[in-house]
């Protein structure tokens, strides 16, 4: 759940770590750590604009 929230914020805030941290109420280092975990899971796909667009659209809808 935390990784999904981090990825959603990262995508919507275009990778601005300090803003992502503020939105999630965590330290910027926490965002960095979580993004490292996500990069291990998704690899180069996080650099693919088409994949990022699809993922952003999929995660943009707030389920809450």
PDB file of C-alpha atoms in Angstrom:
ATOM      1  CA  UNK A   1       0.000   0.000   0.000  1.00  0.00           C
ATOM      2  CA  UNK A   2       2.781   2.474   0.917  1.00  0.00           C
ATOM      3  CA  UNK A   3       4.642   1.815  -2.302  1.00  0.00           C
ATOM      4  CA  UNK A   4       1.479   2.371  -4.349  1.00  0.00           C
ATOM      5  CA  UNK A   5       0.800   5.652  -2.520  1.00  0.00           C
ATOM      6  CA  UNK A   6       4.389   6.742  -3.059  1.00  0.00           C
ATOM      7  CA  UNK A   7       4.320   5.855  -6.744  1.00  0.00           C
ATOM      8  CA  UNK A   8       1.019   7.677  -7.227  1.00  0.00           C
ATOM      9  CA  UNK A   9       2.339  10.827  -5.549  1.00  0.00           C
ATOM     10  CA  UNK A  10       5.668  10.554  -7.411  1.00  0.00           C
ATOM     11  CA  UNK A  11       3.899  10.386 -10.747  1.00  0.00           C
ATOM     12  CA  UNK A  12       1.348  13.107 -10.031  1.00  0.00           C
ATOM     13  CA  UNK A  13       3.987  15.454  -8.606  1.00  0.00           C
ATOM     14  CA  UNK A  14       6.448  14.623 -11.401  1.00  0.00           C
ATOM     15  CA  UNK A  15       9.136  13.236  -9.145  1.00  0.00           C
ATOM     16  CA  UNK A  16       9.620  16.296  -6.970  1.00  0.00           C
ATOM     17  CA  UNK A  17      10.830  14.423  -3.896  1.00  0.00           C
ATOM     18  CA  UNK A  18      10.270  17.189  -1.339  1.00  0.00           C
ATOM     19  CA  UNK A  19       6.708  17.733  -2.530  1.00  0.00           C
ATOM     20  CA  UNK A  20       6.034  13.994  -2.547  1.00  0.00           C
ATOM     21  CA  UNK A  21       7.368  13.757   1.012  1.00  0.00           C
ATOM     22  CA  UNK A  22       5.176  16.640   2.145  1.00  0.00           C
ATOM     23  CA  UNK A  23       2.104  15.119   0.498  1.00  0.00           C
ATOM     24  CA  UNK A  24       2.747  11.786   2.195  1.00  0.00           C
ATOM     25  CA  UNK A  25       3.859  13.302   5.534  1.00  0.00           C
ATOM     26  CA  UNK A  26       7.189  11.467   5.390  1.00  0.00           C
ATOM     27  CA  UNK A  27      10.834  12.475   5.199  1.00  0.00           C
ATOM     28  CA  UNK A  28      12.295  12.949   1.689  1.00  0.00           C
ATOM     29  CA  UNK A  29      14.750  10.143   2.460  1.00  0.00           C
ATOM     30  CA  UNK A  30      11.749   7.822   2.900  1.00  0.00           C
ATOM     31  CA  UNK A  31      10.546   8.762  -0.567  1.00  0.00           C
ATOM     32  CA  UNK A  32      14.000   8.052  -1.950  1.00  0.00           C
ATOM     33  CA  UNK A  33      14.076   4.620  -0.288  1.00  0.00           C
ATOM     34  CA  UNK A  34      10.608   3.709  -1.543  1.00  0.00           C
ATOM     35  CA  UNK A  35      11.456   4.835  -5.067  1.00  0.00           C
ATOM     36  CA  UNK A  36      14.534   2.615  -4.975  1.00  0.00           C
ATOM     37  CA  UNK A  37      12.245  -0.285  -4.104  1.00  0.00           C
ATOM     38  CA  UNK A  38       9.879   0.648  -6.934  1.00  0.00           C
ATOM     39  CA  UNK A  39      12.779   0.880  -9.391  1.00  0.00           C
ATOM     40  CA  UNK A  40      13.789  -2.635  -8.377  1.00  0.00           C
ATOM     41  CA  UNK A  41      10.243  -3.791  -9.159  1.00  0.00           C
ATOM     42  CA  UNK A  42       9.608  -1.834 -12.360  1.00  0.00           C
ATOM     43  CA  UNK A  43      13.110  -1.167 -13.657  1.00  0.00           C
ATOM     44  CA  UNK A  44      13.392   0.843 -16.860  1.00  0.00           C
ATOM     45  CA  UNK A  45       9.624   1.017 -17.289  1.00  0.00           C
ATOM     46  CA  UNK A  46       9.620   4.008 -14.937  1.00  0.00           C
ATOM     47  CA  UNK A  47      11.567   5.841 -17.654  1.00  0.00           C
ATOM     48  CA  UNK A  48       9.223   4.833 -20.496  1.00  0.00           C
ATOM     49  CA  UNK A  49       6.917   7.818 -21.186  1.00  0.00           C
ATOM     50  CA  UNK A  50       4.090   5.665 -22.580  1.00  0.00           C
ATOM     51  CA  UNK A  51       4.155   3.289 -19.638  1.00  0.00           C
ATOM     52  CA  UNK A  52       4.397   6.184 -17.165  1.00  0.00           C
ATOM     53  CA  UNK A  53       1.395   7.877 -18.794  1.00  0.00           C
ATOM     54  CA  UNK A  54      -0.713   4.715 -18.549  1.00  0.00           C
ATOM     55  CA  UNK A  55       0.377   4.151 -14.968  1.00  0.00           C
ATOM     56  CA  UNK A  56      -0.315   7.772 -14.041  1.00  0.00           C
ATOM     57  CA  UNK A  57      -3.811   7.563 -15.456  1.00  0.00           C
ATOM     58  CA  UNK A  58      -4.458   4.288 -13.683  1.00  0.00           C
ATOM     59  CA  UNK A  59      -3.264   5.631 -10.320  1.00  0.00           C
ATOM     60  CA  UNK A  60      -4.716   9.136 -10.689  1.00  0.00           C
ATOM     61  CA  UNK A  61      -8.142   7.986  -9.595  1.00  0.00           C
ATOM     62  CA  UNK A  62      -8.270   8.165  -5.808  1.00  0.00           C
ATOM     63  CA  UNK A  63     -10.008   5.024  -4.511  1.00  0.00           C
ATOM     64  CA  UNK A  64     -10.820   6.737  -1.195  1.00  0.00           C
TER      65      UNK A  64
END
